């Protein structure tokens, strides 16, 4: 993409309404525009990152054997009356009537609808296990929408629903989700810690929230200093191998890590003092095994091998796709702007032309641009008639991990400059080697 032809409405001033850095930087980098409280347009740069995140979510869900579909945003109130949640949900649910006076709602979540799909089409244990998921807009009329996309009213969520015959199978689905979520966040360059969460009236140790450590997080968190060091890395996971999947979950959930809702001071104090950490976190996902709560209420049953019928065992598992943009920026920025991890960057690298209009420099930039595109990469070429300082400031603000700077002086020596946004370190290389280097960095990402 050539910046002169792109739509990147960056702001020079700090927007007054933004209280936290990710919100401020998303507005300044021209990623989003507020349209009403907690409701945003996704401008091209923000939309690109949103789609990259969604893509990673899809890839990891499909790898775990989960099946994508798409349910509508609008739902009928009748379905929610069946589960008893129409009245229980409260003012966070946006309710309205259509022209025929039928009661409708904008879905805050989809347990009822997926259970309805299940009961219409599945009746035998032979069709299990089954996990269906979608990535779809949700609406929750939050009392205090704030922090930009972190707590919106309209937001983008991956929500998946598992169906199994037995509790044991359902817990394997739970574990599969935990591991697939760990992989998902790691690929984005994020450390999200599974923390035992409060399961409310249902009870039991059957729900975990995933938290990204950040000063601006809304949850208070207590954890063993060793927990954020745990990494899946590039180990292969066989999602059908129950013992292997369970072992990974055990590895990631044995050490102490809890939110204020489940925190137990006495247990926490058994950790050696120097390892006891108290901080704040952003909830970027949650997994939940709830058994037959919805299947019983809505009559979603399956036949068993011995011919009886039982309500299907269920779980629901969510990732805050749009919130992740905020969390990623909270975890990756400096005074100059965003620093995208390579896994989610909107463009793979920037090209800065220091002397637009100079025939040789323009030609070198065009050559670089084409060479990168030929490698399947997406560069953002700043080809505007602008001062070098302004070009650098824009690149730093929008946070592309790599920048190639091209100017007449370097070209006279046969080199361009490759700069890391994260470390600020630069290297002089030939254009060919710079292209090879960028290609290698993104191989497999
Ligand atoms: P919270 O406690 O932050 O209100 P929740 O526990 O009600 O969230 P879930 O129902 O677990 O949310 O939804 C799954 C994920 O969707 C959450 O982990 C979070 O990342 C995201 N999410 C929830 N509410 C919002 C919101 N208002 N804006 C953006 N993302 C949200
Ligand atoms: Mg939650």
CSV table of C-alpha atoms and ligand atoms in Angstrom, one decimal:
chain,number,residue,atom,x,y,z
A,1,UNK,CA,0.0,0.0,0.0
A,2,UNK,CA,1.2,3.5,-0.9
A,3,UNK,CA,0.5,5.9,1.9
A,4,UNK,CA,-0.4,8.7,-0.5
A,5,UNK,CA,-3.3,6.5,-1.6
A,6,UNK,CA,-4.3,5.1,1.7
A,7,UNK,CA,-6.8,6.4,4.3
A,8,UNK,CA,-4.8,7.0,7.5
A,9,UNK,CA,-6.3,9.9,9.4
A,10,UNK,CA,-3.7,10.3,12.1
A,11,UNK,CA,-4.3,12.9,14.8
A,12,UNK,CA,-1.6,15.4,15.8
A,13,UNK,CA,-3.1,16.2,19.2
A,14,UNK,CA,-3.8,13.9,22.0
A,15,UNK,CA,-7.6,13.3,22.1
A,16,UNK,CA,-8.9,14.6,25.4
A,17,UNK,CA,-11.5,11.8,25.9
A,18,UNK,CA,-8.9,9.0,26.0
A,19,UNK,CA,-8.0,8.0,29.6
A,20,UNK,CA,-5.6,5.2,28.8
A,21,UNK,CA,-2.8,4.8,26.4
A,22,UNK,CA,-4.3,2.2,24.0
A,23,UNK,CA,-7.4,4.3,23.5
A,24,UNK,CA,-5.3,7.4,22.9
A,25,UNK,CA,-3.0,5.6,20.4
A,26,UNK,CA,-5.8,3.9,18.5
A,27,UNK,CA,-7.5,7.3,18.0
A,28,UNK,CA,-4.2,9.1,17.1
A,29,UNK,CA,-3.1,6.3,14.7
A,30,UNK,CA,-6.4,6.7,12.8
A,31,UNK,CA,-7.6,3.1,13.7
A,32,UNK,CA,-11.1,3.9,15.1
A,33,UNK,CA,-13.6,6.6,15.3
A,34,UNK,CA,-16.3,6.8,18.0
A,35,UNK,CA,-19.8,6.9,16.6
A,36,UNK,CA,-21.7,6.8,19.9
A,37,UNK,CA,-20.7,5.8,23.5
A,38,UNK,CA,-19.0,2.5,23.2
A,39,UNK,CA,-19.6,2.1,19.5
A,40,UNK,CA,-16.9,2.5,16.9
A,41,UNK,CA,-16.2,2.6,13.2
A,42,UNK,CA,-13.1,0.6,12.4
A,43,UNK,CA,-11.0,2.7,10.1
A,44,UNK,CA,-8.7,0.9,7.6
A,45,UNK,CA,-5.7,0.5,9.9
A,46,UNK,CA,-7.8,-0.7,12.9
A,47,UNK,CA,-9.9,-2.9,10.6
A,48,UNK,CA,-6.7,-4.6,9.3
A,49,UNK,CA,-5.5,-5.5,12.8
A,50,UNK,CA,-8.9,-6.7,13.9
A,51,UNK,CA,-9.0,-9.0,10.9
A,52,UNK,CA,-5.4,-10.3,11.6
A,53,UNK,CA,-6.5,-11.1,15.1
A,54,UNK,CA,-9.6,-12.8,13.9
A,55,UNK,CA,-7.6,-14.8,11.4
A,56,UNK,CA,-5.3,-16.2,14.2
A,57,UNK,CA,-8.3,-17.0,16.3
A,58,UNK,CA,-9.8,-19.0,13.4
A,59,UNK,CA,-6.6,-20.8,12.6
A,60,UNK,CA,-6.1,-22.0,16.2
A,61,UNK,CA,-9.8,-23.0,16.6
A,62,UNK,CA,-9.8,-25.0,13.4
A,63,UNK,CA,-6.5,-26.6,14.5
A,64,UNK,CA,-8.2,-27.7,17.7
A,65,UNK,CA,-11.0,-29.3,15.7
A,66,UNK,CA,-13.6,-26.7,16.3
A,67,UNK,CA,-16.0,-25.8,13.5
A,68,UNK,CA,-16.9,-22.2,12.4
A,69,UNK,CA,-20.4,-21.1,11.5
A,70,UNK,CA,-22.1,-17.7,11.7
A,71,UNK,CA,-25.2,-16.8,13.8
A,72,UNK,CA,-27.0,-13.5,13.4
A,73,UNK,CA,-26.6,-10.6,15.8
A,74,UNK,CA,-30.4,-10.2,16.2
A,75,UNK,CA,-32.3,-12.8,18.2
A,76,UNK,CA,-35.8,-13.5,19.2
A,77,UNK,CA,-36.8,-12.9,22.8
A,78,UNK,CA,-38.8,-16.2,22.7
A,79,UNK,CA,-35.6,-18.2,22.7
A,80,UNK,CA,-34.3,-16.4,25.7
A,81,UNK,CA,-37.6,-17.0,27.5
A,82,UNK,CA,-37.0,-20.7,27.2
A,83,UNK,CA,-33.8,-20.6,29.1
A,84,UNK,CA,-35.2,-18.1,31.6
A,85,UNK,CA,-32.5,-15.5,30.8
A,86,UNK,CA,-34.8,-13.0,29.1
A,87,UNK,CA,-35.9,-11.6,32.4
A,88,UNK,CA,-32.7,-12.5,34.3
A,89,UNK,CA,-30.3,-10.6,32.0
A,90,UNK,CA,-31.2,-7.1,33.0
A,91,UNK,CA,-30.5,-3.7,31.4
A,92,UNK,CA,-27.3,-4.8,29.6
A,93,UNK,CA,-29.5,-6.5,27.0
A,94,UNK,CA,-30.6,-4.2,24.2
A,95,UNK,CA,-34.3,-5.0,23.5
A,96,UNK,CA,-36.6,-3.8,20.8
A,97,UNK,CA,-39.6,-4.7,18.8
A,98,UNK,CA,-39.9,-5.2,15.0
A,99,UNK,CA,-42.8,-3.8,12.9
A,100,UNK,CA,-45.0,-6.8,13.8
A,101,UNK,CA,-44.5,-6.0,17.5
A,102,UNK,CA,-42.3,-9.1,18.0
A,103,UNK,CA,-39.8,-8.8,20.8
A,104,UNK,CA,-36.2,-8.9,19.6
A,105,UNK,CA,-32.8,-8.4,21.1
A,106,UNK,CA,-29.2,-7.7,19.9
A,107,UNK,CA,-27.3,-10.8,21.1
A,108,UNK,CA,-25.0,-10.3,24.1
A,109,UNK,CA,-24.0,-14.0,23.7
A,110,UNK,CA,-25.3,-17.0,21.9
A,111,UNK,CA,-25.9,-20.0,24.3
A,112,UNK,CA,-29.6,-20.1,23.6
A,113,UNK,CA,-29.3,-19.9,19.8
A,114,UNK,CA,-26.6,-22.5,19.5
A,115,UNK,CA,-28.6,-24.8,21.8
A,116,UNK,CA,-31.6,-24.3,19.4
A,117,UNK,CA,-29.4,-25.2,16.4
A,118,UNK,CA,-28.1,-28.3,18.2
A,119,UNK,CA,-31.5,-29.6,19.2
A,120,UNK,CA,-32.9,-29.1,15.7
A,121,UNK,CA,-30.1,-31.2,14.1
A,122,UNK,CA,-28.4,-33.5,16.5
A,123,UNK,CA,-30.0,-36.4,18.3
A,124,UNK,CA,-27.4,-39.1,18.8
A,125,UNK,CA,-24.3,-39.5,20.8
A,126,UNK,CA,-22.6,-40.7,17.6
A,127,UNK,CA,-22.5,-37.1,16.3
A,128,UNK,CA,-20.5,-36.0,19.3
A,129,UNK,CA,-18.1,-34.5,20.2
A,130,UNK,CA,-19.0,-31.2,18.5
A,131,UNK,CA,-17.7,-27.7,19.0
A,132,UNK,CA,-19.3,-24.9,17.0
A,133,UNK,CA,-18.0,-21.4,17.2
A,134,UNK,CA,-18.4,-18.0,15.5
A,135,UNK,CA,-16.8,-14.6,15.5
A,136,UNK,CA,-19.6,-12.1,15.6
A,137,UNK,CA,-20.5,-8.7,16.9
A,138,UNK,CA,-22.2,-8.5,20.3
A,139,UNK,CA,-24.0,-5.8,22.1
A,140,UNK,CA,-24.0,-5.2,25.8
A,141,UNK,CA,-25.4,-1.9,27.1
A,142,UNK,CA,-22.6,-1.5,29.6
A,143,UNK,CA,-23.2,1.1,32.4
A,144,UNK,CA,-19.8,2.6,31.8
A,145,UNK,CA,-18.4,2.0,28.3
A,146,UNK,CA,-14.8,3.2,28.5
A,147,UNK,CA,-11.2,2.8,27.5
A,148,UNK,CA,-12.2,2.7,23.8
A,149,UNK,CA,-12.6,-0.8,22.4
A,150,UNK,CA,-11.6,-2.4,25.7
A,151,UNK,CA,-15.1,-1.9,27.2
A,152,UNK,CA,-17.3,-1.1,24.3
A,153,UNK,CA,-21.1,-1.6,24.0
A,154,UNK,CA,-20.8,-3.1,20.5
A,155,UNK,CA,-17.8,-5.5,20.4
A,156,UNK,CA,-16.4,-8.4,18.4
A,157,UNK,CA,-16.2,-11.7,20.1
A,158,UNK,CA,-15.3,-15.3,19.3
A,159,UNK,CA,-17.7,-17.5,21.2
A,160,UNK,CA,-17.6,-21.3,20.9
A,161,UNK,CA,-19.9,-23.9,22.3
A,162,UNK,CA,-18.9,-27.5,23.0
A,163,UNK,CA,-21.4,-30.4,23.1
A,164,UNK,CA,-20.4,-33.8,24.6
A,165,UNK,CA,-22.1,-36.9,25.9
A,166,UNK,CA,-20.3,-37.1,29.3
A,167,UNK,CA,-18.8,-34.8,31.8
A,168,UNK,CA,-15.4,-36.3,31.1
A,169,UNK,CA,-15.7,-35.6,27.4
A,170,UNK,CA,-16.8,-32.0,28.2
A,171,UNK,CA,-13.8,-31.5,30.4
A,172,UNK,CA,-11.6,-32.6,27.5
A,173,UNK,CA,-13.3,-29.9,25.4
A,174,UNK,CA,-12.6,-27.4,28.1
A,175,UNK,CA,-8.9,-28.4,28.2
A,176,UNK,CA,-8.8,-28.3,24.4
A,177,UNK,CA,-10.1,-24.7,24.5
A,178,UNK,CA,-7.5,-23.8,27.2
A,179,UNK,CA,-4.6,-25.0,25.1
A,180,UNK,CA,-5.9,-23.5,21.9
A,181,UNK,CA,-6.4,-20.1,23.7
A,182,UNK,CA,-2.8,-20.3,25.0
A,183,UNK,CA,-1.6,-20.8,21.5
A,184,UNK,CA,-3.8,-18.0,20.1
A,185,UNK,CA,-2.5,-15.4,22.6
A,186,UNK,CA,1.1,-16.5,22.2
A,187,UNK,CA,1.0,-16.2,18.4
A,188,UNK,CA,-0.1,-12.6,19.0
A,189,UNK,CA,2.9,-12.0,21.1
A,190,UNK,CA,0.8,-11.8,24.3
A,191,UNK,CA,1.2,-13.5,27.6
A,192,UNK,CA,-2.4,-14.2,28.8
A,193,UNK,CA,-2.5,-16.1,32.1
A,194,UNK,CA,-5.3,-18.5,32.8
A,195,UNK,CA,-6.7,-17.6,36.2
A,196,UNK,CA,-9.3,-19.5,38.1
A,197,UNK,CA,-12.5,-17.5,37.9
A,198,UNK,CA,-15.7,-17.4,39.8
A,199,UNK,CA,-18.2,-19.7,38.4
A,200,UNK,CA,-21.1,-18.1,40.2
A,201,UNK,CA,-24.1,-20.1,41.3
A,202,UNK,CA,-23.1,-23.2,39.3
A,203,UNK,CA,-20.0,-23.8,41.3
A,204,UNK,CA,-16.9,-26.0,40.9
A,205,UNK,CA,-13.5,-25.4,39.4
A,206,UNK,CA,-14.8,-25.2,35.9
A,207,UNK,CA,-14.0,-21.7,34.6
A,208,UNK,CA,-10.8,-19.8,33.8
A,209,UNK,CA,-10.4,-16.3,32.6
A,210,UNK,CA,-7.3,-15.3,30.6
A,211,UNK,CA,-5.7,-12.2,31.8
A,212,UNK,CA,-3.1,-9.9,30.2
A,213,UNK,CA,-1.0,-8.1,32.8
A,214,UNK,CA,-1.3,-4.4,32.4
A,215,UNK,CA,-1.5,-1.5,34.9
A,216,UNK,CA,-4.7,-0.3,33.3
A,217,UNK,CA,-6.5,-3.6,33.6
A,218,UNK,CA,-9.8,-3.6,35.4
A,219,UNK,CA,-9.2,-6.7,37.4
A,220,UNK,CA,-6.9,-7.0,40.4
A,221,UNK,CA,-4.7,-10.2,40.0
A,222,UNK,CA,-2.6,-12.2,42.3
A,223,UNK,CA,0.0,-14.7,40.9
A,224,UNK,CA,3.2,-16.5,41.3
A,225,UNK,CA,6.1,-14.7,39.5
A,226,UNK,CA,6.8,-18.0,37.7
A,227,UNK,CA,3.5,-18.1,35.9
A,228,UNK,CA,4.1,-15.4,33.3
A,229,UNK,CA,7.3,-17.2,32.3
A,230,UNK,CA,5.4,-20.3,31.2
A,231,UNK,CA,5.3,-20.7,27.4
A,232,UNK,CA,3.9,-23.2,25.0
A,233,UNK,CA,6.6,-22.3,22.5
A,234,UNK,CA,6.5,-24.4,19.3
A,235,UNK,CA,5.7,-27.7,20.8
A,236,UNK,CA,3.3,-29.8,18.8
A,237,UNK,CA,-0.1,-30.4,20.4
A,238,UNK,CA,-2.3,-33.4,19.5
A,239,UNK,CA,-5.7,-32.2,20.5
A,240,UNK,CA,-7.1,-35.7,20.5
A,241,UNK,CA,-4.6,-36.9,23.1
A,242,UNK,CA,-6.5,-36.2,26.3
A,243,UNK,CA,-3.7,-36.9,28.6
A,244,UNK,CA,-1.3,-34.6,26.7
A,245,UNK,CA,-3.8,-31.8,26.6
A,246,UNK,CA,-4.7,-32.2,30.3
A,247,UNK,CA,-1.0,-32.2,31.1
A,248,UNK,CA,-0.5,-28.8,29.4
A,249,UNK,CA,-3.5,-27.4,31.3
A,250,UNK,CA,-2.1,-28.7,34.5
A,251,UNK,CA,1.3,-27.1,33.8
A,252,UNK,CA,-0.4,-23.7,33.2
A,253,UNK,CA,-2.9,-23.8,36.1
A,254,UNK,CA,-1.1,-25.4,39.0
A,255,UNK,CA,0.9,-22.4,40.2
A,256,UNK,CA,-1.2,-19.7,41.9
A,257,UNK,CA,-2.9,-17.2,39.6
A,258,UNK,CA,-6.3,-15.8,40.5
A,259,UNK,CA,-8.4,-12.6,40.2
A,260,UNK,CA,-9.7,-10.8,43.2
A,261,UNK,CA,-13.0,-12.8,42.8
A,262,UNK,CA,-11.3,-16.1,43.7
A,263,UNK,CA,-8.2,-14.9,45.6
A,264,UNK,CA,-7.4,-16.8,48.8
A,265,UNK,CA,-4.9,-14.9,50.9
A,266,UNK,CA,-4.0,-18.0,53.0
A,267,UNK,CA,-3.1,-20.1,49.9
A,268,UNK,CA,-1.3,-17.1,48.3
A,269,UNK,CA,0.9,-16.6,51.4
A,270,UNK,CA,2.3,-20.1,51.0
A,271,UNK,CA,4.2,-18.9,47.9
A,272,UNK,CA,7.7,-17.7,48.8
A,273,UNK,CA,7.4,-14.0,49.5
A,274,UNK,CA,9.7,-12.9,46.6
A,275,UNK,CA,7.5,-14.7,44.1
A,276,UNK,CA,4.1,-13.2,45.3
A,277,UNK,CA,2.9,-10.7,42.7
A,278,UNK,CA,0.0,-8.4,42.9
A,279,UNK,CA,-1.0,-6.5,39.8
A,280,UNK,CA,-3.8,-5.7,37.4
A,281,UNK,CA,-5.0,-7.5,34.3
A,282,UNK,CA,-7.2,-7.3,31.3
A,283,UNK,CA,-9.6,-10.2,30.7
A,284,UNK,CA,-9.2,-11.3,27.1
A,285,UNK,CA,-11.0,-14.6,27.2
A,286,UNK,CA,-12.9,-17.0,29.4
A,287,UNK,CA,-13.7,-20.7,29.2
A,288,UNK,CA,-16.6,-22.2,31.0
A,289,UNK,CA,-17.9,-25.7,31.6
A,290,UNK,CA,-21.5,-25.5,32.8
A,291,UNK,CA,-22.9,-29.0,32.1
A,292,UNK,CA,-26.6,-29.3,31.3
A,293,UNK,CA,-27.8,-25.8,32.3
A,294,UNK,CA,-29.1,-24.8,28.9
A,295,UNK,CA,-29.6,-28.3,27.4
A,296,UNK,CA,-32.0,-29.2,30.2
A,297,UNK,CA,-33.9,-26.0,30.1
A,298,UNK,CA,-34.2,-26.1,26.3
A,299,UNK,CA,-34.6,-29.9,25.7
A,300,UNK,CA,-31.4,-30.5,23.9
A,301,UNK,CA,-30.9,-34.3,24.4
A,302,UNK,CA,-29.0,-37.0,22.8
A,303,UNK,CA,-29.4,-40.8,22.7
A,304,UNK,CA,-26.8,-42.8,24.6
A,305,UNK,CA,-25.2,-46.1,23.5
A,306,UNK,CA,-27.7,-47.9,25.8
A,307,UNK,CA,-30.6,-46.3,24.2
A,308,UNK,CA,-31.7,-43.8,26.8
A,309,UNK,CA,-31.8,-40.0,26.3
A,310,UNK,CA,-29.8,-37.5,28.3
A,311,UNK,CA,-29.3,-33.7,28.1
A,312,UNK,CA,-26.1,-32.9,26.3
A,313,UNK,CA,-23.1,-31.6,28.3
A,314,UNK,CA,-22.1,-28.1,27.3
A,315,UNK,CA,-19.5,-25.4,27.7
A,316,UNK,CA,-19.0,-21.9,26.3
A,317,UNK,CA,-15.7,-20.4,25.5
A,318,UNK,CA,-15.1,-16.7,24.5
A,319,UNK,CA,-12.3,-14.5,23.2
A,320,UNK,CA,-12.6,-10.7,23.2
A,321,UNK,CA,-11.4,-10.1,19.7
A,322,UNK,CA,-11.9,-6.4,19.6
A,323,UNK,CA,-10.7,-5.9,23.2
A,324,UNK,CA,-7.5,-7.7,22.2
A,325,UNK,CA,-6.4,-4.6,20.2
A,326,UNK,CA,-6.5,-2.5,23.3
A,327,UNK,CA,-4.7,-5.2,25.4
A,328,UNK,CA,-2.1,-5.6,22.7
A,329,UNK,CA,-1.3,-1.9,22.7
A,330,UNK,CA,-1.3,-1.7,26.5
A,331,UNK,CA,1.4,-4.4,26.4
A,332,UNK,CA,3.3,-3.0,23.4
A,333,UNK,CA,4.0,0.7,23.1
A,334,UNK,CA,6.4,3.5,24.0
A,335,UNK,CA,6.3,7.3,24.1
A,336,UNK,CA,6.3,7.5,20.3
A,337,UNK,CA,3.4,5.1,19.7
A,338,UNK,CA,2.4,1.5,19.1
A,339,UNK,CA,4.9,-1.4,18.7
A,340,UNK,CA,3.0,-4.2,16.9
A,341,UNK,CA,4.1,-7.8,17.5
A,342,UNK,CA,4.9,-9.4,14.2
A,343,UNK,CA,2.0,-11.8,14.4
A,344,UNK,CA,-0.7,-9.0,14.3
A,345,UNK,CA,1.0,-6.1,12.6
A,346,UNK,CA,-1.3,-4.4,10.0
A,347,UNK,CA,1.6,-4.1,7.5
A,348,UNK,CA,4.8,-6.2,7.6
A,349,UNK,CA,7.1,-3.2,7.2
A,350,UNK,CA,7.3,0.5,6.3
A,351,UNK,CA,9.3,2.0,3.6
A,352,UNK,CA,10.4,5.6,4.1
A,353,UNK,CA,11.5,7.6,1.1
A,354,UNK,CA,13.8,10.4,2.4
A,355,UNK,CA,13.8,12.3,-0.9
A,356,UNK,CA,10.5,11.9,-2.7
A,357,UNK,CA,10.8,13.2,-6.2
A,358,UNK,CA,14.5,12.2,-6.5
A,359,UNK,CA,14.5,9.8,-9.5
A,360,UNK,CA,17.0,7.4,-8.1
A,361,UNK,CA,15.5,7.3,-4.6
A,362,UNK,CA,12.0,6.9,-6.0
A,363,UNK,CA,13.2,4.0,-8.2
A,364,UNK,CA,14.9,2.3,-5.3
A,365,UNK,CA,11.8,2.5,-3.2
A,366,UNK,CA,9.6,1.2,-6.0
A,367,UNK,CA,12.0,-1.7,-6.4
A,368,UNK,CA,11.9,-2.6,-2.7
A,369,UNK,CA,8.2,-2.3,-2.6
A,370,UNK,CA,7.8,-4.7,-5.5
A,371,UNK,CA,10.4,-7.1,-4.2
A,372,UNK,CA,8.5,-7.3,-0.8
A,373,UNK,CA,5.1,-7.8,-2.5
A,374,UNK,CA,6.6,-10.5,-4.7
A,375,UNK,CA,7.5,-12.3,-1.4
A,376,UNK,CA,3.9,-12.2,-0.3
A,377,UNK,CA,4.5,-9.4,2.1
A,378,UNK,CA,2.5,-6.2,2.6
A,379,UNK,CA,4.7,-3.1,2.9
A,380,UNK,CA,3.4,0.4,3.6
A,381,UNK,CA,5.4,2.8,1.5
A,382,UNK,CA,5.4,6.4,2.7
A,383,UNK,CA,5.6,8.1,-0.7
A,384,UNK,CA,4.2,11.4,0.5
A,385,UNK,CA,5.9,14.8,-0.2
A,386,UNK,CA,6.7,15.2,3.5
A,387,UNK,CA,9.7,15.9,5.7
A,388,UNK,CA,11.7,12.9,6.9
A,389,UNK,CA,10.8,13.7,10.5
A,390,UNK,CA,7.1,13.6,9.8
A,391,UNK,CA,7.4,10.3,8.0
A,392,UNK,CA,9.3,8.8,10.9
A,393,UNK,CA,6.8,10.1,13.4
A,394,UNK,CA,3.9,8.5,11.5
A,395,UNK,CA,5.8,5.2,11.2
A,396,UNK,CA,6.6,5.2,14.9
A,397,UNK,CA,3.0,6.1,15.8
A,398,UNK,CA,1.4,3.3,13.8
A,399,UNK,CA,4.0,0.9,15.1
A,400,UNK,CA,5.1,-1.3,12.2
A,401,UNK,CA,7.8,-3.6,13.6
A,402,UNK,CA,10.3,-2.9,10.8
A,403,UNK,CA,11.1,0.1,8.7
A,404,UNK,CA,13.3,0.4,5.7
A,405,UNK,CA,14.7,3.9,5.1
A,406,UNK,CA,15.9,4.8,1.7
A,407,UNK,CA,17.8,8.0,0.9
A,408,UNK,CA,20.3,9.3,-1.7
A,409,UNK,CA,23.3,9.1,0.7
A,410,UNK,CA,22.8,5.4,1.5
A,411,UNK,CA,22.0,4.6,-2.1
A,412,UNK,CA,25.4,6.1,-3.1
A,413,UNK,CA,27.0,3.4,-0.9
A,414,UNK,CA,24.6,0.7,-2.1
A,415,UNK,CA,22.7,0.5,1.2
A,416,UNK,CA,19.3,1.1,2.8
A,417,UNK,CA,18.6,1.2,6.5
A,418,UNK,CA,16.6,-1.5,8.3
A,419,UNK,CA,15.3,-0.4,11.7
A,420,UNK,CA,13.5,-2.3,14.4
A,421,UNK,CA,10.6,-0.4,16.0
A,422,UNK,CA,11.0,-2.2,19.3
A,423,UNK,CA,14.7,-1.7,19.9
A,424,UNK,CA,15.3,1.3,17.7
A,425,UNK,CA,18.4,-0.4,16.4
A,426,UNK,CA,19.4,0.2,12.7
A,427,UNK,CA,21.5,-1.8,10.3
A,428,UNK,CA,22.8,-0.8,6.9
A,429,UNK,CA,22.2,-3.5,4.3
A,430,UNK,CA,21.8,-3.8,0.6
A,431,UNK,CA,18.1,-3.7,-0.5
A,432,UNK,CA,18.2,-7.4,-1.5
A,433,UNK,CA,19.5,-8.4,2.0
A,434,UNK,CA,16.9,-6.2,3.7
A,435,UNK,CA,14.1,-8.0,1.7
A,436,UNK,CA,15.6,-11.4,2.6
A,437,UNK,CA,15.8,-10.4,6.2
A,438,UNK,CA,12.1,-9.2,6.4
A,439,UNK,CA,11.0,-12.3,4.5
A,440,UNK,CA,12.8,-14.6,7.0
A,441,UNK,CA,11.4,-12.7,10.0
A,442,UNK,CA,7.8,-13.4,8.8
A,443,UNK,CA,8.4,-16.9,7.6
A,444,UNK,CA,5.7,-19.0,9.4
A,445,UNK,CA,4.0,-16.0,11.0
B,1,LIG,P1,-16.2,-8.4,31.7
B,1,LIG,O1,-16.1,-9.1,33.1
B,1,LIG,O2,-15.0,-7.7,31.3
B,1,LIG,O3,-17.4,-7.5,31.6
B,1,LIG,P2,-17.4,-10.8,30.8
B,1,LIG,O4,-16.8,-11.7,31.7
B,1,LIG,O5,-18.8,-10.3,31.0
B,1,LIG,O6,-16.5,-9.5,30.6
B,1,LIG,P3,-17.6,-12.8,28.8
B,1,LIG,O7,-19.0,-13.0,28.7
B,1,LIG,O8,-16.7,-13.7,29.5
B,1,LIG,O9,-17.3,-11.3,29.3
B,1,LIG,O10,-17.1,-12.5,27.2
B,1,LIG,C1,-16.0,-13.1,26.7
B,1,LIG,C2,-14.9,-12.0,26.4
B,1,LIG,O11,-15.4,-10.9,25.6
B,1,LIG,C3,-14.3,-11.4,27.6
B,1,LIG,O12,-13.3,-12.2,28.2
B,1,LIG,C4,-13.8,-10.1,27.1
B,1,LIG,O13,-12.5,-10.3,26.6
B,1,LIG,C5,-14.7,-9.7,26.0
B,1,LIG,N1,-15.7,-8.7,26.4
B,1,LIG,C6,-16.7,-8.8,27.3
B,1,LIG,N2,-17.3,-7.6,27.5
B,1,LIG,C7,-16.7,-6.8,26.6
B,1,LIG,C8,-17.0,-5.4,26.3
B,1,LIG,N3,-17.9,-4.7,26.9
B,1,LIG,N4,-16.1,-4.8,25.4
B,1,LIG,C9,-15.2,-5.5,24.8
B,1,LIG,N5,-14.9,-6.8,25.0
B,1,LIG,C10,-15.7,-7.4,25.9
B,2,LIG,MG1,-15.7,-13.2,31.4
